[in-house]
Short mmCIF file of C-alpha atoms and ligand atoms in Angstrom, two decimals:
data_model
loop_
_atom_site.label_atom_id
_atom_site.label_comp_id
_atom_site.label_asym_id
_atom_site.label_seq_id
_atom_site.Cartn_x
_atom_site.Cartn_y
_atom_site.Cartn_z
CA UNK A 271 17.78 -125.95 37.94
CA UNK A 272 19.65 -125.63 41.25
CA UNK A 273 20.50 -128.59 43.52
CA UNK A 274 22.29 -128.88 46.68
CA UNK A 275 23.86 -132.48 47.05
CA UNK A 276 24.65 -134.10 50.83
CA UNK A 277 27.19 -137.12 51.03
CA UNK A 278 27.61 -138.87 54.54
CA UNK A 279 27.52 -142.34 54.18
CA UNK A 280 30.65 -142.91 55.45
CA UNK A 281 33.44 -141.52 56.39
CA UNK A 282 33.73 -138.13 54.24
CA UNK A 283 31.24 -135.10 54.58
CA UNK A 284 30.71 -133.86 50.74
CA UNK A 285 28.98 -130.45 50.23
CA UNK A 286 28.13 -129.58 46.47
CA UNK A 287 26.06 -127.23 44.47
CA UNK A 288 25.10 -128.34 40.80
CA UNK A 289 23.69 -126.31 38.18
CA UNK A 290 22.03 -127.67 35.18
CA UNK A 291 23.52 -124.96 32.59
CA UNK A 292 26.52 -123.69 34.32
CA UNK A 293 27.60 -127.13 35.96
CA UNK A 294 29.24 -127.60 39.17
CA UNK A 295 29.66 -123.98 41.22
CA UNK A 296 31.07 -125.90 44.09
CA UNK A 297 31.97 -128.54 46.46
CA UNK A 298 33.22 -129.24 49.53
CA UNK A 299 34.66 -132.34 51.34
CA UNK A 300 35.72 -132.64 54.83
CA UNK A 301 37.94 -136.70 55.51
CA UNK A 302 37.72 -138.15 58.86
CA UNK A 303 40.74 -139.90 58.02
CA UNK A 304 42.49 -137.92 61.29
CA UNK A 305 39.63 -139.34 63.12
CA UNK A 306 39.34 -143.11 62.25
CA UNK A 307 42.73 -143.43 62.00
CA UNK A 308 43.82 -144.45 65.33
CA UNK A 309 41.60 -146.90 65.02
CA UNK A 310 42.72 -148.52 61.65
CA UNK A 311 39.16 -148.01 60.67
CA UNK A 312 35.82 -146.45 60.22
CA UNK A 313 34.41 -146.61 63.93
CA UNK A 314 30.77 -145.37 62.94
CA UNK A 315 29.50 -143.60 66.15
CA UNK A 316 32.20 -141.27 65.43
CA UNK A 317 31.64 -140.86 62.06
CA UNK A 318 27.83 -139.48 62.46
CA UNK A 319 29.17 -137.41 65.08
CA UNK A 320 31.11 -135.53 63.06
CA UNK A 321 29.10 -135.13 60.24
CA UNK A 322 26.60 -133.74 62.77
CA UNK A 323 29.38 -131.42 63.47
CA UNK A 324 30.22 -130.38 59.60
CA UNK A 325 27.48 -130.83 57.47
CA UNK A 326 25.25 -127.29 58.46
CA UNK A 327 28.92 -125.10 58.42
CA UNK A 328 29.83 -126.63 55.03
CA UNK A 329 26.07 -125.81 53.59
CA UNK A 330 26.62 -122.52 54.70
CA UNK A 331 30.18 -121.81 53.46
CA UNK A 332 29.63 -123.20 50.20
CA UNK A 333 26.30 -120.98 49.53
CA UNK A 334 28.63 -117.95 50.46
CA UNK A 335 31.33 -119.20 48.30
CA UNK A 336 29.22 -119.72 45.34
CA UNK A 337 26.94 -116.95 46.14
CA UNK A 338 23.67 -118.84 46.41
CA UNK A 339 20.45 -118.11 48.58
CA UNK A 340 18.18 -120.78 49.36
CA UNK A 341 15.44 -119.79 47.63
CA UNK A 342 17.62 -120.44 44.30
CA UNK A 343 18.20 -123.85 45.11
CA UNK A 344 15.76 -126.18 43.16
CA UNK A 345 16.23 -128.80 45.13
CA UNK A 346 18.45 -131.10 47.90
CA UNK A 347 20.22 -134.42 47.16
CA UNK A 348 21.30 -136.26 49.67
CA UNK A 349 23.04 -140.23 49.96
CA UNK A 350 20.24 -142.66 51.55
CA UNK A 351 22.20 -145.75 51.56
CA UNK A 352 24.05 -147.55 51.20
CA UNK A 353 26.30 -146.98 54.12
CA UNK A 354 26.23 -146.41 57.76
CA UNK A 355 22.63 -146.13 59.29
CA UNK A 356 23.61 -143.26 61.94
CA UNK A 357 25.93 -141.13 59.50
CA UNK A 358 23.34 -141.20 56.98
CA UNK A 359 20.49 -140.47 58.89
CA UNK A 360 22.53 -137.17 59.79
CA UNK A 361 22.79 -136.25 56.15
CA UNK A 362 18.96 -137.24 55.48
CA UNK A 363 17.89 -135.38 58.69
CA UNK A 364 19.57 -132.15 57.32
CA UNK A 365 18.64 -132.35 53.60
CA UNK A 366 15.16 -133.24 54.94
CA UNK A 367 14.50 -130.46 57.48
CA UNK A 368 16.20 -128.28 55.25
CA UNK A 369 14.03 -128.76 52.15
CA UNK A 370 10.80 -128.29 54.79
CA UNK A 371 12.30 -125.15 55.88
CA UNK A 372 13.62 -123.82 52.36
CA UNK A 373 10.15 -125.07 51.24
CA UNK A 374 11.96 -127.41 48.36
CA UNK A 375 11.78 -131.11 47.30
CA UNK A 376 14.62 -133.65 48.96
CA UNK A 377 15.30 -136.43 47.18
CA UNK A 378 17.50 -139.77 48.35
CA UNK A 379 19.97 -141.10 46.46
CA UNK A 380 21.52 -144.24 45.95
CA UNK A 381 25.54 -144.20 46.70
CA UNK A 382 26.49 -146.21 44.23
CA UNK A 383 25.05 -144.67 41.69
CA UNK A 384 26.07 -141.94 42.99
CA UNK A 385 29.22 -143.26 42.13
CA UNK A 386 28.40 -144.53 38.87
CA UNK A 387 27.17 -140.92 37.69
CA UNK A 388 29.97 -138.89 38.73
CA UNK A 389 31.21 -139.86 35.02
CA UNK A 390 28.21 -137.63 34.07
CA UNK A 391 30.44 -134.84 35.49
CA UNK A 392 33.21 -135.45 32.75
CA UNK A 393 33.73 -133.70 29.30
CA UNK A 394 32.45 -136.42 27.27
CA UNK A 395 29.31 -138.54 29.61
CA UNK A 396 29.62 -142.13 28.70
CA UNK A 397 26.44 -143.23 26.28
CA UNK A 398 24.43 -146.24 26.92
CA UNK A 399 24.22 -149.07 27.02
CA UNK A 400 27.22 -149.76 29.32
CA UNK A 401 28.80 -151.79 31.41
CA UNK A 402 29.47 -150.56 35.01
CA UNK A 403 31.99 -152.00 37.36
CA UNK A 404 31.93 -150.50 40.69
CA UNK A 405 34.21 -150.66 42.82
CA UNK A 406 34.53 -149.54 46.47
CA UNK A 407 35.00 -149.72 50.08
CA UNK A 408 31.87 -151.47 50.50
CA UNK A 409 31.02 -152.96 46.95
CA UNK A 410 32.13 -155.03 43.97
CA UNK A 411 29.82 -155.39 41.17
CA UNK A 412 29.49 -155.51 37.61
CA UNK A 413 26.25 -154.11 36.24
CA UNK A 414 24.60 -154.47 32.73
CA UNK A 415 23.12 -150.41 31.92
CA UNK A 416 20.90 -150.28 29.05
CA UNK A 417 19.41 -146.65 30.10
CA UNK A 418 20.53 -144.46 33.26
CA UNK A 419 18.93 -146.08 36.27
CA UNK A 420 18.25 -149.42 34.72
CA UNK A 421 20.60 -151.80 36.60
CA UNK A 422 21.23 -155.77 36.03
CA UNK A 423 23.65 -157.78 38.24
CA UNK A 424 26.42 -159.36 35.88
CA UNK A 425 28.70 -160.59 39.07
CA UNK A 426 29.87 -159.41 42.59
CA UNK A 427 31.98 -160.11 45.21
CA UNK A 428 30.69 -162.74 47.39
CA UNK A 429 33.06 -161.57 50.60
CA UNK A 430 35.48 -158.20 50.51
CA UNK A 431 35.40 -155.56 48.40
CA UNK A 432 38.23 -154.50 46.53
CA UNK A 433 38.24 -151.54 48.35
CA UNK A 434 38.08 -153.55 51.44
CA UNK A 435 40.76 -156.00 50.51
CA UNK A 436 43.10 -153.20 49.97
CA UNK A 437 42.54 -151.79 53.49
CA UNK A 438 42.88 -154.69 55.62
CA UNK A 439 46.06 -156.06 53.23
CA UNK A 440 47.56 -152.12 54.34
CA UNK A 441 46.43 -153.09 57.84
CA UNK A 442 48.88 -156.21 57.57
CA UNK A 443 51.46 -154.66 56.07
CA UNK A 444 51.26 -152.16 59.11
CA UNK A 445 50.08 -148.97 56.70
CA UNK A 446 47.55 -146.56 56.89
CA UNK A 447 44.11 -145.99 56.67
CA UNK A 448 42.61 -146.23 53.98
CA UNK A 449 44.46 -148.56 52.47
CA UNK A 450 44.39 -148.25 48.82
CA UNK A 451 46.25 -145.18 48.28
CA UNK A 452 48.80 -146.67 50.69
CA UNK A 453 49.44 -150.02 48.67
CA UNK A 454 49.43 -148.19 45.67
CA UNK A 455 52.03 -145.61 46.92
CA UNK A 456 54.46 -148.56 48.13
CA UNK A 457 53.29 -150.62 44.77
CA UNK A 458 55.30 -148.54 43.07
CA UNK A 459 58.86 -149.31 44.58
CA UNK A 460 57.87 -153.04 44.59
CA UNK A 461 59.09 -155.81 41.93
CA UNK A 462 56.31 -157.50 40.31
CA UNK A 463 57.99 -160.74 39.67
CA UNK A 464 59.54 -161.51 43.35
CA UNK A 465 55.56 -163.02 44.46
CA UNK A 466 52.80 -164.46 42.38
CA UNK A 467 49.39 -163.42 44.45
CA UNK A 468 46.35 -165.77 43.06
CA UNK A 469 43.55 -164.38 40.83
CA UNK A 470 40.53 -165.87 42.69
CA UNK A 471 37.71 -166.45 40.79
CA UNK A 472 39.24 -166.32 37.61
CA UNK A 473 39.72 -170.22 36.57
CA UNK A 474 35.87 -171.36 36.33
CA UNK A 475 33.36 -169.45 34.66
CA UNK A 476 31.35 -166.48 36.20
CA UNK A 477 31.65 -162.67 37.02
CA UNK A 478 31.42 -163.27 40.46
CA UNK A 479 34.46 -161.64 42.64
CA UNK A 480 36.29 -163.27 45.85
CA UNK A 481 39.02 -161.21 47.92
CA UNK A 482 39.48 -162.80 51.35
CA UNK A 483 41.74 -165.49 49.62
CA UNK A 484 44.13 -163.18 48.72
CA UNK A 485 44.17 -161.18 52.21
CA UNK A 486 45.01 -164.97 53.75
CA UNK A 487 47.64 -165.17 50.85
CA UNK A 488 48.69 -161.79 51.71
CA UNK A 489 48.93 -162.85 55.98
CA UNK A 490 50.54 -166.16 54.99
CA UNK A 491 53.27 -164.17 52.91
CA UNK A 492 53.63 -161.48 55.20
CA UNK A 493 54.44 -164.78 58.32
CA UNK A 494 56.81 -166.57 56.32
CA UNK A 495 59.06 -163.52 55.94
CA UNK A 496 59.22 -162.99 59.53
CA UNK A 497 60.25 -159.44 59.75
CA UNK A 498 59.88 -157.38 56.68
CA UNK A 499 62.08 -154.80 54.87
CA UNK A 500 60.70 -151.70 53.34
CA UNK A 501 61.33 -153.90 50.22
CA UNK A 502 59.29 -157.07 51.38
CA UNK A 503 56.45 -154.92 52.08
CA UNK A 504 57.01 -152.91 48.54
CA UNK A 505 57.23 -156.08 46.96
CA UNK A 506 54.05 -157.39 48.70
CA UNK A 507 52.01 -154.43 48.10
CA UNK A 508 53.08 -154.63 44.41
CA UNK A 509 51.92 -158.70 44.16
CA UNK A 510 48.40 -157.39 45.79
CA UNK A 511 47.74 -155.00 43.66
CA UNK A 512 48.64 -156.78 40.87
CA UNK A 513 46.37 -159.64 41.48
CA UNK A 514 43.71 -157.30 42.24
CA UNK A 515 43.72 -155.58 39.19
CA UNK A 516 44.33 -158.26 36.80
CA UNK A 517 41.20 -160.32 38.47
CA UNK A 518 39.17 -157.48 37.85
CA UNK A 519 39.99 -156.86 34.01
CA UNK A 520 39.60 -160.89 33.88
CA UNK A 521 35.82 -160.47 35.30
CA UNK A 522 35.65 -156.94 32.77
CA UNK A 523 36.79 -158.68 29.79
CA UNK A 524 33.90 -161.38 30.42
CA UNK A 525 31.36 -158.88 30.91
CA UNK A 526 31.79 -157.10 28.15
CA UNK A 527 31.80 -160.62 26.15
CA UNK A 528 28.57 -161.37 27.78
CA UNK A 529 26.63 -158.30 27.39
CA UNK A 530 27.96 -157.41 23.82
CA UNK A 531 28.46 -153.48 25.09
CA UNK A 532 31.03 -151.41 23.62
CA UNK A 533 31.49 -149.20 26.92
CA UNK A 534 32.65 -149.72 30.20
CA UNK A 535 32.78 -146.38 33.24
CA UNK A 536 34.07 -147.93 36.42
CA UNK A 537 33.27 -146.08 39.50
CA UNK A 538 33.56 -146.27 43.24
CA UNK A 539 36.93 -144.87 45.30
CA UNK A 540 38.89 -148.20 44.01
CA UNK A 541 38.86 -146.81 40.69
CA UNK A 542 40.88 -144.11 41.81
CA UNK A 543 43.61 -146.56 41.52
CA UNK A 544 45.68 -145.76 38.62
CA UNK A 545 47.34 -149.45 37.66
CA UNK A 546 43.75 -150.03 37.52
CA UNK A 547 43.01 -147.46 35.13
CA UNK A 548 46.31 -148.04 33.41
CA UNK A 549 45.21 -151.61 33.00
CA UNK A 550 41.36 -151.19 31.94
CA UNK A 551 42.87 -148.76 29.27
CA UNK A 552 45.35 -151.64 27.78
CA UNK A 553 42.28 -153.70 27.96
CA UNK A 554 40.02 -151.21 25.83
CA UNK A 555 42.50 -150.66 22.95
CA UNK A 556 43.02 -154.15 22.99
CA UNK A 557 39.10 -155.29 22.72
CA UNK A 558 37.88 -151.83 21.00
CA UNK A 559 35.72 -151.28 24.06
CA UNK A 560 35.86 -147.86 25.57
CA UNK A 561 36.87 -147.04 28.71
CA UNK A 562 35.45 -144.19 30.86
CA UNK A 563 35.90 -143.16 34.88
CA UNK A 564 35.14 -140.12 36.65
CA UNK A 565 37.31 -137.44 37.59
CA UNK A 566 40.00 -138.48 39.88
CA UNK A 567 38.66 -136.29 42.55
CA UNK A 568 34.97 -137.53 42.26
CA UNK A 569 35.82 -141.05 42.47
CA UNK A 570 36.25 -141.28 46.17
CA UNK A 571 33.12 -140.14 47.97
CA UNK A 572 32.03 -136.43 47.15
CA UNK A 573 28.63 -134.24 46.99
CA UNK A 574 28.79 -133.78 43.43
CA UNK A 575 28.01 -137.08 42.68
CA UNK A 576 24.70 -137.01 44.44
CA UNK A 577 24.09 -133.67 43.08
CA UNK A 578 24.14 -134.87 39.74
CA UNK A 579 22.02 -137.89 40.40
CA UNK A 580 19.87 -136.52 42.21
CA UNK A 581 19.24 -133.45 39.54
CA UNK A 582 19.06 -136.85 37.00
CA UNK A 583 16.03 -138.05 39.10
CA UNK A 584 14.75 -134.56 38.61
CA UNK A 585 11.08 -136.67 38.16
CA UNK A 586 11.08 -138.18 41.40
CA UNK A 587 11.89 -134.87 43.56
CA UNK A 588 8.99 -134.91 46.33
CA UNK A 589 7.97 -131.97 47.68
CA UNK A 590 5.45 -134.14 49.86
CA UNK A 591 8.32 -136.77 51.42
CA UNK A 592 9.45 -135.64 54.75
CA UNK A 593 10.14 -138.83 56.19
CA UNK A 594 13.60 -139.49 57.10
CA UNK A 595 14.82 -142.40 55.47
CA UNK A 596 18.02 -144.50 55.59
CA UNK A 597 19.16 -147.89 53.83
CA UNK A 598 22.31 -149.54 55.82
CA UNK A 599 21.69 -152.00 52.52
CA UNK A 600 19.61 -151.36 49.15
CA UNK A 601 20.38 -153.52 45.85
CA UNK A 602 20.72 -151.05 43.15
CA UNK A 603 19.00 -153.38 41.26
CA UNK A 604 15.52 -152.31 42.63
CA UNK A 605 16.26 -148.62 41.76
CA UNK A 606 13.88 -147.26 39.38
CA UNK A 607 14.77 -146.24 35.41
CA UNK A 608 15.85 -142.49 35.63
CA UNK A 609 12.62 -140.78 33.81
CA UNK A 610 10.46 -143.17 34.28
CA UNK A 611 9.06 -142.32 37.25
CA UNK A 612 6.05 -139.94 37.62
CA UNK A 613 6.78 -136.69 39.71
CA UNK A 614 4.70 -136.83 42.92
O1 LIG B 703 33.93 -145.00 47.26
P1 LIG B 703 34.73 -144.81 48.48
O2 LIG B 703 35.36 -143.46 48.72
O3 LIG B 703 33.87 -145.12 49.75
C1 LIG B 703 32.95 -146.18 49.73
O4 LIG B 703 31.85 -145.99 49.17
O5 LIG B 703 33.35 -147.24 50.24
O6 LIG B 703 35.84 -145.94 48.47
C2 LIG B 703 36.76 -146.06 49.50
C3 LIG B 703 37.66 -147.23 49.18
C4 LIG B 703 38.62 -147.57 50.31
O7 LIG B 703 38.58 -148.95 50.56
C5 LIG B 703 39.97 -147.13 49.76
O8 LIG B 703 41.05 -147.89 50.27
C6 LIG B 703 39.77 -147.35 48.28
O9 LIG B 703 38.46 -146.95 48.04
N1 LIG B 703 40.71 -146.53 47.49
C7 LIG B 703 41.65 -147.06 46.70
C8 LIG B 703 42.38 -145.96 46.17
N2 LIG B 703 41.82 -144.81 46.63
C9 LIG B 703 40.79 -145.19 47.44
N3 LIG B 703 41.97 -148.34 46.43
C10 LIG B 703 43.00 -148.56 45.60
N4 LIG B 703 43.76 -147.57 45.06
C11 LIG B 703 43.48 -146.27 45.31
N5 LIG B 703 44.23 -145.31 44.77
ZN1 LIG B 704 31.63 -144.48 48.07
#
């Protein structure tokens, strides 16, 4: 089994091609990052418009690359939400007209999970039951996983992401976008014990997640020191991520004492952040729980994740769904158990 995967849910156009025997033959990614930029942000009318503008050459360039014809493709993946409403309709529209024209089923996939089963793309797949904590521009949660597609809500954040609280404290601190790989870079030169950043959230009980307290920590910080050095901002940078890490190991460390499970996968572009990793790890010897992420280069948005879900969900592909559907929101909590479903 063949399947071409579309991600544009955002800001990133990801081409792959996923093969149920020989794995991945290929993927592509194109970043907007020169786009949004400017802008400090994801402006989303120019997002779609340039996934309009990559999406068909990048199908194209990876079936010559990996030497592919349509008519061995089994099927197309592509992201349905959550995300932007106009980028992913471009990335439905295409996997949907393509599938009518390549006379194959299309299937819509779930980001997040998405994100979840790019660890399916590792050496060693992490077994169930598990504990997911995904983490992201657009999401913080903690899920409980007894089987793939079976999802239950442990905790979230109930403002910013993580991923989100990392771009506007960059924004502050007058970096780049996005801003996680930013703090993280300047993190590095920064003392740890010059600022003490709270850990919201982590003093009562609960797995739910709060971040805008620390970006108004971060602003107040940032005005007291009037003009900053390249070592008041290194030092800063190093306090947020600190905080942000060690509140999310708190909230891990709870949900694995709540659910019982002896695995963990975190997922989302967040967990691309390697203190975070670094961390979780410590945190696994210590409590015998193991620890399992994707690939580095799948855990920032990329085709290959939706590839693989979407070849997971093998039982749901429809060769009688044309509609083009998008979900600006959709709780992963009312997907569907992976095999489960009946093929229609
Ligand atoms: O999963 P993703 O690529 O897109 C969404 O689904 O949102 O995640 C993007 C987010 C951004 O907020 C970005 O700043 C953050 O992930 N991010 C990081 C790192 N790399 C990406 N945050 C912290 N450390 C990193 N190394
Ligand atoms: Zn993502």
């Amino acid at each position: 089994m063949r399947i071409l995967g579309i991600e544009t849910s955002c800001d990133e156009t990801g081409i792959a091609i996923y093969d149920d025997e020989a794995g991945l033959l290929g993927h592509q990614l194109h970043s907007q990052i020169d786009i949004h930029k400017a802008y400090g942000g994801v402006v989303p009318e120019l997002a779609s418009r340039d996934h309009i503008r990559r999406c068909l050459p990048m199908i194209h360039d990876l079936l010559e690359a990996t030497r592919t014809t349509p008519s061995q493709l089994d099927a197309i993946a592509f992201t349905e939400g959550p995300g932007l409403i106009g980028a992913l309709l471009v990335g439905a529209s295409i996997a949907r007209s393509l599938g009518y024209a390549w006379g194959i089923p299309s299937i819509g996939i779930h980001h997040m999970e998405g994100h979840l089963l790019a660890a399916e793309l590792t050496e060693s797949p992490p077994p169930y039951p598990m504990v997911a904590l995904l983490v992201s521009g657009g999401h913080t949660q903690l899920m409980a996983s007894e089987k793939p597609g079976d999802y239950q809500l442990l905790g979230e954040s109930v403002d910013d992401a993580a991923g989100e609280a990392f771009d506007k404290a960059a924004k502050m601190l007058g970096l780049g976008y996005p801003g996680g790989p930013e703090i993280a870079r300047l993190a590095e030169s920064g003392r740890s014990d010059r600022f003490s950043f709270p850990r919201p959230m982590t003093k009562k009980p609960g797995l739910d997640f709060s971040f805008s307290g620390l970006k108004t920590h971060t602003r107040l910080t940032i005005e007291s020191l009037g003009t900053m050095t390249d070592q008041d901002k290194a030092d800063i940078a190093r306090a947020f991520q600190d905080a942000v890490v060690e509140t999310i190991v708190i909230k891990c460390e709870r949900a694995i004492l709540e659910t019982g499970h002896a695995d963990l996968v975190m997922a989302g572009g967040v967990s691309a952040n390697l203190e975070l990793r670094r961390a979780l790890k410590v945190f696994g010897e210590q409590h015998h729980v193991n620890i399992h992420y994707p690939d580095l280069k799948f855990c920032t948005d990329n085709g290959a994740m939706i590839a693989v879900a979407g070849l997971m969900r093998q039982k749901e592909w429809s060769r009688d769904q044309w509609r083009i559907d998008a979900r600006a929101r959709w709780p992963m909590t009312d997907l569907s158990p992976i095999n489960d479903a009946e093929a229609t």
